[in-house]
mmCIF file of C-alpha atoms in Angstrom:
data_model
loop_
_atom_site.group_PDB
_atom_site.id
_atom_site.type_symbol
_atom_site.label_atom_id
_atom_site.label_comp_id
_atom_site.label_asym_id
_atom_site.label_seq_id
_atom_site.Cartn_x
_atom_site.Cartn_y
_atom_site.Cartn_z
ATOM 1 C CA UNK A 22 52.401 -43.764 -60.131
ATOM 2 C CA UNK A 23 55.779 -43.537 -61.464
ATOM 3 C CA UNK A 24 57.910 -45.923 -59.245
ATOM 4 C CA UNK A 25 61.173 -48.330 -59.543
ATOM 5 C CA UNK A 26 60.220 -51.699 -58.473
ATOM 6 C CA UNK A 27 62.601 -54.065 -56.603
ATOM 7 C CA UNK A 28 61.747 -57.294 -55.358
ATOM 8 C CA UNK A 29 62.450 -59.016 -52.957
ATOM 9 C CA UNK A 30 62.358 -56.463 -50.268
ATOM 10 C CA UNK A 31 64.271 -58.535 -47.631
ATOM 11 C CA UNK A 32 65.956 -61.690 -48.373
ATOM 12 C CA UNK A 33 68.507 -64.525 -46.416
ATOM 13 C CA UNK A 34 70.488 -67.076 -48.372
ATOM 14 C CA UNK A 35 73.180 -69.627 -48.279
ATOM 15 C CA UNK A 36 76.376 -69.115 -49.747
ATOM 16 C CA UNK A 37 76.466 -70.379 -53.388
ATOM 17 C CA UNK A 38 72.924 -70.541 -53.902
ATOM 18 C CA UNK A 39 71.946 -68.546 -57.068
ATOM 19 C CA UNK A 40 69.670 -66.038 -56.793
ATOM 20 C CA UNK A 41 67.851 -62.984 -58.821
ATOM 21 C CA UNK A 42 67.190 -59.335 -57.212
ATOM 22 C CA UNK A 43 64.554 -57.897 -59.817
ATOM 23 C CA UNK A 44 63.830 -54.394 -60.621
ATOM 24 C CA UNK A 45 61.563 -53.166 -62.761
ATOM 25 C CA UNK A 46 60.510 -49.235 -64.064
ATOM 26 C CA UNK A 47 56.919 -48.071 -65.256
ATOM 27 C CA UNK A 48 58.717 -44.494 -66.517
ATOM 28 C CA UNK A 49 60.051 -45.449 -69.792
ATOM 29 C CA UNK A 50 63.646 -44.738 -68.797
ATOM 30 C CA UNK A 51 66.366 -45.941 -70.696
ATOM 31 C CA UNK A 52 69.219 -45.709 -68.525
ATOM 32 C CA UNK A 53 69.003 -48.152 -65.215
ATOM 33 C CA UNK A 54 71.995 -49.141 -62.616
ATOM 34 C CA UNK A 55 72.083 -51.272 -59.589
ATOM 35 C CA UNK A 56 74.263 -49.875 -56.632
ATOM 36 C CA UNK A 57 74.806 -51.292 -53.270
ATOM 37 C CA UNK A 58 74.843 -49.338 -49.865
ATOM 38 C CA UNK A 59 77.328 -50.527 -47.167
ATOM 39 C CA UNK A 60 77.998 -48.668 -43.854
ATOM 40 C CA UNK A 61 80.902 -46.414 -44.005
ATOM 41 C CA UNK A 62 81.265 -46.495 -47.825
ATOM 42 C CA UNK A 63 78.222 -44.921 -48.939
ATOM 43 C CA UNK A 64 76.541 -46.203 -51.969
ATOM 44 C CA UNK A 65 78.717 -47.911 -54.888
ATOM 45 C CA UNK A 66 78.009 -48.342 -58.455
ATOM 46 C CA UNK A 67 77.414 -52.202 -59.505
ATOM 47 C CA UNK A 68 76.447 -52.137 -63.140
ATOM 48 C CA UNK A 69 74.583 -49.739 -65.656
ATOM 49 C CA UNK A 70 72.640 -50.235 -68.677
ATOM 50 C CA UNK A 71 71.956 -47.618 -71.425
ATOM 51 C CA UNK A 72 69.210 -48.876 -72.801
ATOM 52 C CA UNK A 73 68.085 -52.781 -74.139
ATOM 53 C CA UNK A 74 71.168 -54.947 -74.801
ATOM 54 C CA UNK A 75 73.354 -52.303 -73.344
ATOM 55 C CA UNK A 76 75.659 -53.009 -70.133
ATOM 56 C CA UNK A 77 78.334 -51.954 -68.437
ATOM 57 C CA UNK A 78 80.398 -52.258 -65.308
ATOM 58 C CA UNK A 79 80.529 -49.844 -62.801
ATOM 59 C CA UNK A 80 82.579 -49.687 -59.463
ATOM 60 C CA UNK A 81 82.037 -52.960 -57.896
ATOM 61 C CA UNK A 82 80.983 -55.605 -60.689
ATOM 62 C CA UNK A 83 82.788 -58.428 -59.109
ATOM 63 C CA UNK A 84 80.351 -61.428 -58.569
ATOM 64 C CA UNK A 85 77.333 -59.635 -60.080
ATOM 65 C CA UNK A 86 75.721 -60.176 -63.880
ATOM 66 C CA UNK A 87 72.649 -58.191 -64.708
ATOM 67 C CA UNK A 88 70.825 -58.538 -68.136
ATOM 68 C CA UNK A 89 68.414 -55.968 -69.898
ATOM 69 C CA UNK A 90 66.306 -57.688 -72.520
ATOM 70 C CA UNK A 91 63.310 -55.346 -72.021
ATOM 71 C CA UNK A 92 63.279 -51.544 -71.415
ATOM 72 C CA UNK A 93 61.448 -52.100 -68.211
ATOM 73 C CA UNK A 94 63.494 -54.380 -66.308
ATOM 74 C CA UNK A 95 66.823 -54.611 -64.734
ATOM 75 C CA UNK A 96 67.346 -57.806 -63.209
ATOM 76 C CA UNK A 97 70.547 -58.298 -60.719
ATOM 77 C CA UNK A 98 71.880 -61.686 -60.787
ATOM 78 C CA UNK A 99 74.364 -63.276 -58.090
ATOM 79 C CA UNK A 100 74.910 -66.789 -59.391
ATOM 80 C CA UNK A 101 76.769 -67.848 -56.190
ATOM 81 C CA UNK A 102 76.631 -65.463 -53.638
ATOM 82 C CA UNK A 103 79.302 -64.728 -50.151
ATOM 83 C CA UNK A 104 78.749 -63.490 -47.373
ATOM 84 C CA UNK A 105 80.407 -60.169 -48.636
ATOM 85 C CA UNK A 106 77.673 -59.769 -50.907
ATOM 86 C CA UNK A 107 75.539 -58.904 -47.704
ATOM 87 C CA UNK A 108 74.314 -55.655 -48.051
ATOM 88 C CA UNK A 109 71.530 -53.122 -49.253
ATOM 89 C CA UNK A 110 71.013 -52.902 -52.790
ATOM 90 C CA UNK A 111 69.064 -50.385 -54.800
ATOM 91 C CA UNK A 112 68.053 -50.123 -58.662
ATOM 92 C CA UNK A 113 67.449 -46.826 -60.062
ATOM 93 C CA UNK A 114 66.445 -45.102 -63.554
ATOM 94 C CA UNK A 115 66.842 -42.029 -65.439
ATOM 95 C CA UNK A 116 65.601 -41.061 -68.755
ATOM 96 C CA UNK A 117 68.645 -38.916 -69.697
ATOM 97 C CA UNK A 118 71.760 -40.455 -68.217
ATOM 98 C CA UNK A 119 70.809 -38.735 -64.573
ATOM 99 C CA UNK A 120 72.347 -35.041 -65.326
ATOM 100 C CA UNK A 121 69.351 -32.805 -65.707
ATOM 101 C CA UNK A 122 66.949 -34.821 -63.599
ATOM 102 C CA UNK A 123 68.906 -37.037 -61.642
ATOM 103 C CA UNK A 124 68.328 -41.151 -60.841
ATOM 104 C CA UNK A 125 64.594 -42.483 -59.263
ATOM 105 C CA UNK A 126 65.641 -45.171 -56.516
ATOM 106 C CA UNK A 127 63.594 -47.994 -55.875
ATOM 107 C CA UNK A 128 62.986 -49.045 -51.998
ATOM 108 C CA UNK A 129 65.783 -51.668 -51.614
ATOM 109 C CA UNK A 130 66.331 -54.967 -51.105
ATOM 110 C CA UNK A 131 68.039 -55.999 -48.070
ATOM 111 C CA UNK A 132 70.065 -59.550 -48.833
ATOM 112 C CA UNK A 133 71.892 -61.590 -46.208
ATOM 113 C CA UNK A 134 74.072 -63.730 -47.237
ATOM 114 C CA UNK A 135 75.213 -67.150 -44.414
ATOM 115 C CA UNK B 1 87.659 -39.665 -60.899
ATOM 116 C CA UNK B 2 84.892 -37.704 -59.440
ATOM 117 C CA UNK B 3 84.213 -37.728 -55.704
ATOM 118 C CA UNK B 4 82.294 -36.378 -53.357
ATOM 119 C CA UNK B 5 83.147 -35.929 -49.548
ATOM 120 C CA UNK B 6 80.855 -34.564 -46.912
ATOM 121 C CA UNK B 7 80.817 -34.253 -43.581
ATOM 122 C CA UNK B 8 80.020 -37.677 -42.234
ATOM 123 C CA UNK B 9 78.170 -37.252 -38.601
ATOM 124 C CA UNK B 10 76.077 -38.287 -36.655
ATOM 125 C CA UNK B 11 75.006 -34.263 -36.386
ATOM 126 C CA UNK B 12 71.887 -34.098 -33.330
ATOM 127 C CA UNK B 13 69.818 -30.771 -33.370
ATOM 128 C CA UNK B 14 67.650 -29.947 -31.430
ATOM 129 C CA UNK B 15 64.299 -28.762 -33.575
ATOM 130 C CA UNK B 16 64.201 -25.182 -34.820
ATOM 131 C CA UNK B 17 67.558 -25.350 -35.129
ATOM 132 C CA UNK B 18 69.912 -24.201 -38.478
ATOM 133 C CA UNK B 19 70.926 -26.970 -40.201
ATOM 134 C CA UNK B 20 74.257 -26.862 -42.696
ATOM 135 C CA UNK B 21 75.529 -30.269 -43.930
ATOM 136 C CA UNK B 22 78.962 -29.688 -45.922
ATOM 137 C CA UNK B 23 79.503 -31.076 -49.089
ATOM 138 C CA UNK B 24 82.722 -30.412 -51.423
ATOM 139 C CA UNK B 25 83.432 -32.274 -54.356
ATOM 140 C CA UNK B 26 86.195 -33.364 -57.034
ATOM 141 C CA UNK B 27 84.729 -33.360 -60.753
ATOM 142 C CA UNK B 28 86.091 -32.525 -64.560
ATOM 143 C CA UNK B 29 83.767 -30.104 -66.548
ATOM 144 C CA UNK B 30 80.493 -28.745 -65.003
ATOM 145 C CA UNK B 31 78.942 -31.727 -63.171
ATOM 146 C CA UNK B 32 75.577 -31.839 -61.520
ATOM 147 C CA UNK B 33 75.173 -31.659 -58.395
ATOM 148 C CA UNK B 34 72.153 -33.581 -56.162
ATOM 149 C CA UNK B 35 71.034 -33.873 -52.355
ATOM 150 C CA UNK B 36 69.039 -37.417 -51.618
ATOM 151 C CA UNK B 37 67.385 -37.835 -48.759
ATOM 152 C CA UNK B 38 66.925 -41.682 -47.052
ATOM 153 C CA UNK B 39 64.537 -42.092 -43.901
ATOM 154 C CA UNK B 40 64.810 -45.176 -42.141
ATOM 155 C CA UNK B 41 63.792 -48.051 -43.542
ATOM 156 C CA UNK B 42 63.470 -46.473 -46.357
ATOM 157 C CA UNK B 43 65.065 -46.205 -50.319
ATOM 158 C CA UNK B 44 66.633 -42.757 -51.882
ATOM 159 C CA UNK B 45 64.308 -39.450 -52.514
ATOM 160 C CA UNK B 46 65.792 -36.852 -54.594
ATOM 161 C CA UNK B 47 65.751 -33.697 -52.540
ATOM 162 C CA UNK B 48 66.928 -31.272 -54.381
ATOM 163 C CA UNK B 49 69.293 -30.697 -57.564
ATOM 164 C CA UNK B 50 71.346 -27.974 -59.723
ATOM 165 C CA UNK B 51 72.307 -28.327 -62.369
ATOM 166 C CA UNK B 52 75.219 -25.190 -63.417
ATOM 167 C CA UNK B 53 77.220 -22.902 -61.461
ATOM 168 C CA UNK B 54 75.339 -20.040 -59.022
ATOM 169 C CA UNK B 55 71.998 -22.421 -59.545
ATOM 170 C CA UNK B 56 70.149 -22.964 -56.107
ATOM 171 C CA UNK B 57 68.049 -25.700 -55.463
ATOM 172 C CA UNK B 58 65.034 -25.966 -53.303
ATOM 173 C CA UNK B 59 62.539 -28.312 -51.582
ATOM 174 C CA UNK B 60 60.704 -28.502 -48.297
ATOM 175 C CA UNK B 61 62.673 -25.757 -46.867
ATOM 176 C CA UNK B 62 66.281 -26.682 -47.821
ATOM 177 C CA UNK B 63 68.498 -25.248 -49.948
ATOM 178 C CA UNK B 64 71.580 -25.677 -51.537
ATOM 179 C CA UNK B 65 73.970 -23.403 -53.984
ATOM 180 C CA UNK B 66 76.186 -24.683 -56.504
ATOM 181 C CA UNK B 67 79.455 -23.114 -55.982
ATOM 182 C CA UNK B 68 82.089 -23.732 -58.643
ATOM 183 C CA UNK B 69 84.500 -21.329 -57.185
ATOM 184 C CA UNK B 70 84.575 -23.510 -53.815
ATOM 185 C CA UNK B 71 83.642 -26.746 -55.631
ATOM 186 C CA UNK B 72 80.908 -26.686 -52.997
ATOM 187 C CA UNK B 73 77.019 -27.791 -52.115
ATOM 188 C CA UNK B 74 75.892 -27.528 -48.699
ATOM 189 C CA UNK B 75 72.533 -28.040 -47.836
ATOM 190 C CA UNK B 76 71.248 -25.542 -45.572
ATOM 191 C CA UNK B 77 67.811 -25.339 -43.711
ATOM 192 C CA UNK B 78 66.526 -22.421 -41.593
ATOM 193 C CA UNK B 79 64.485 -24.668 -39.005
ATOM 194 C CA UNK B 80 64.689 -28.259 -38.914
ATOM 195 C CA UNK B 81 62.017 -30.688 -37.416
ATOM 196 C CA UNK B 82 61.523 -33.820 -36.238
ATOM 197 C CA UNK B 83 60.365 -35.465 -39.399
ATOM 198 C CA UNK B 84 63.726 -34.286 -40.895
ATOM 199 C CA UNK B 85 65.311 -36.883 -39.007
ATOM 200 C CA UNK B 86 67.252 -38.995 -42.315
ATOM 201 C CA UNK B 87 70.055 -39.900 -43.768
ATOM 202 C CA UNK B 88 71.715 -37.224 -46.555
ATOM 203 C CA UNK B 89 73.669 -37.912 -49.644
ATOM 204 C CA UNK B 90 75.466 -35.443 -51.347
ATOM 205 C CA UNK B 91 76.358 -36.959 -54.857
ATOM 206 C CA UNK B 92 77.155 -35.250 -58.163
ATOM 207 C CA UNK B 93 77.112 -37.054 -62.282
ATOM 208 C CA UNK B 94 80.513 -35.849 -63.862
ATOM 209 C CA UNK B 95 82.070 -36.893 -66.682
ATOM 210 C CA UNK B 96 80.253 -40.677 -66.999
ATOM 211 C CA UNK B 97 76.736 -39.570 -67.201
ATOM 212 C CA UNK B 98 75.473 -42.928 -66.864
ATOM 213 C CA UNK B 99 77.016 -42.470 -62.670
ATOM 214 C CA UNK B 100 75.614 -41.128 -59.719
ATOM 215 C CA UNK B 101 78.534 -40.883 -57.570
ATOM 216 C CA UNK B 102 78.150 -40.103 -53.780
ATOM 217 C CA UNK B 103 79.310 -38.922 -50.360
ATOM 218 C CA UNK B 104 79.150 -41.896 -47.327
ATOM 219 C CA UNK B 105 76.172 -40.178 -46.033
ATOM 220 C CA UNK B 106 75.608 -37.762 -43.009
ATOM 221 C CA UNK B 107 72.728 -38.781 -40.120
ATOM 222 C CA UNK B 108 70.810 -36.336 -38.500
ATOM 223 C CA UNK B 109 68.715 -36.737 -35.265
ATOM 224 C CA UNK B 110 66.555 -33.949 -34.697
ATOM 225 C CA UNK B 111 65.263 -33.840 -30.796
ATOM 226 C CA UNK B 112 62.058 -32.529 -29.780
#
């Protein structure tokens, strides 16, 4: 089945504790982005990548870092998270940049930050 | 930039009702233009897309027109049920084709 993967689905930290959100694609997509969903502001763009070694910033970058060694996988990392990094995030993927065909979300990962 | 406003709800129907969720947007050049649909608890599902001016997408009984002329995308549905209880996101990819960029979202309860 053709499916983003994100993992974990539900997490709670501690301020400054590093953690990793991964995400990973089975499609062979070479365009992935990490957005985060917060009430009242919709869904913002974090970071993008346009294929292996390729990243940008989107929107929001601020406290973020993502990496894309392998086609497949997306990783987001928050090396020392606040509590304004609580929120849901999502990874998605597109093979063509998203116009024709649009993004494929994965399920989320809800992160609390204390 | 591009942006993407739509009405913002809560809308309640009751079911069989019409359904008509607003969407207007602000883009350069000939963006395309998407409806996602999020049930609780639950990630983003494409619902429906077009991709040029006058195209009209389709899926599970909604609908939606691309309307340069109005800069408009409403998603439209002749009788809604239950299930259709979700979260909708208008959101259109402009000029950065590497960006989804969305509306904040409209609920809809639909009541037995």
């Amino acid at each position: 089945e053709a499916q983003v993967t994100q993992n974990p689905r539900y997490l709670i930290t501690v301020t400054g504790k590093k953690l990793t959100v991964t995400c990973s694609q089975n499609m062979n997509h070479e365009y992935m982005s990490w957005y985060r969903q917060d009430p009242g502001l919709g869904l913002r763009q974090i970071y993008y990548s346009m294929n292996v070694e390729v990243t940008d910033k989107g929107d929001v970058p601020e406290g973020y870092k993502v990496s894309r060694k392998e086609k497949r996988n997306f990783p987001l990392i928050l090396e020392s998270p606040s509590p304004n990094q609580t929120s849901l995030y999502f990874c998605a993927s597109s093979s063509t940049g998203g116009g024709n065909y649009g993004y494929t979300f994965g399920s989320g990962t809800r992160l609390t930050v204390v | 930039g591009d942006s993407v406003t739509q009405m913002e709800g809560p809308v309640t129907l009751s079911e069989e009702a019409f359904l008509t969720i607003n969407c207007t947007y602000t883009a350069t050049g000939y963006p395309s233009l998407f409806w996602y649909v999020q049930y609780p608890g639950e990630g983003l599902q494409l619902l429906l897309k077009a991709t040029k001016a006058d195209d009209k997408g389709s899926n599970k009984g909604f609908e939606a027109t691309y309307r340069k002329e109005t800069t408009s995308f409403h998603l439209e549905k002749g009788s809604v049920q239950v299930s259709d209880s979700a979260v909708y996101f208008c959101a259109l990819i402009g000029g950065d084709r590497y960006k989804l960029t969305f509306g904040k979202g409209t609920l809809l309860t639909v009541n037995p």
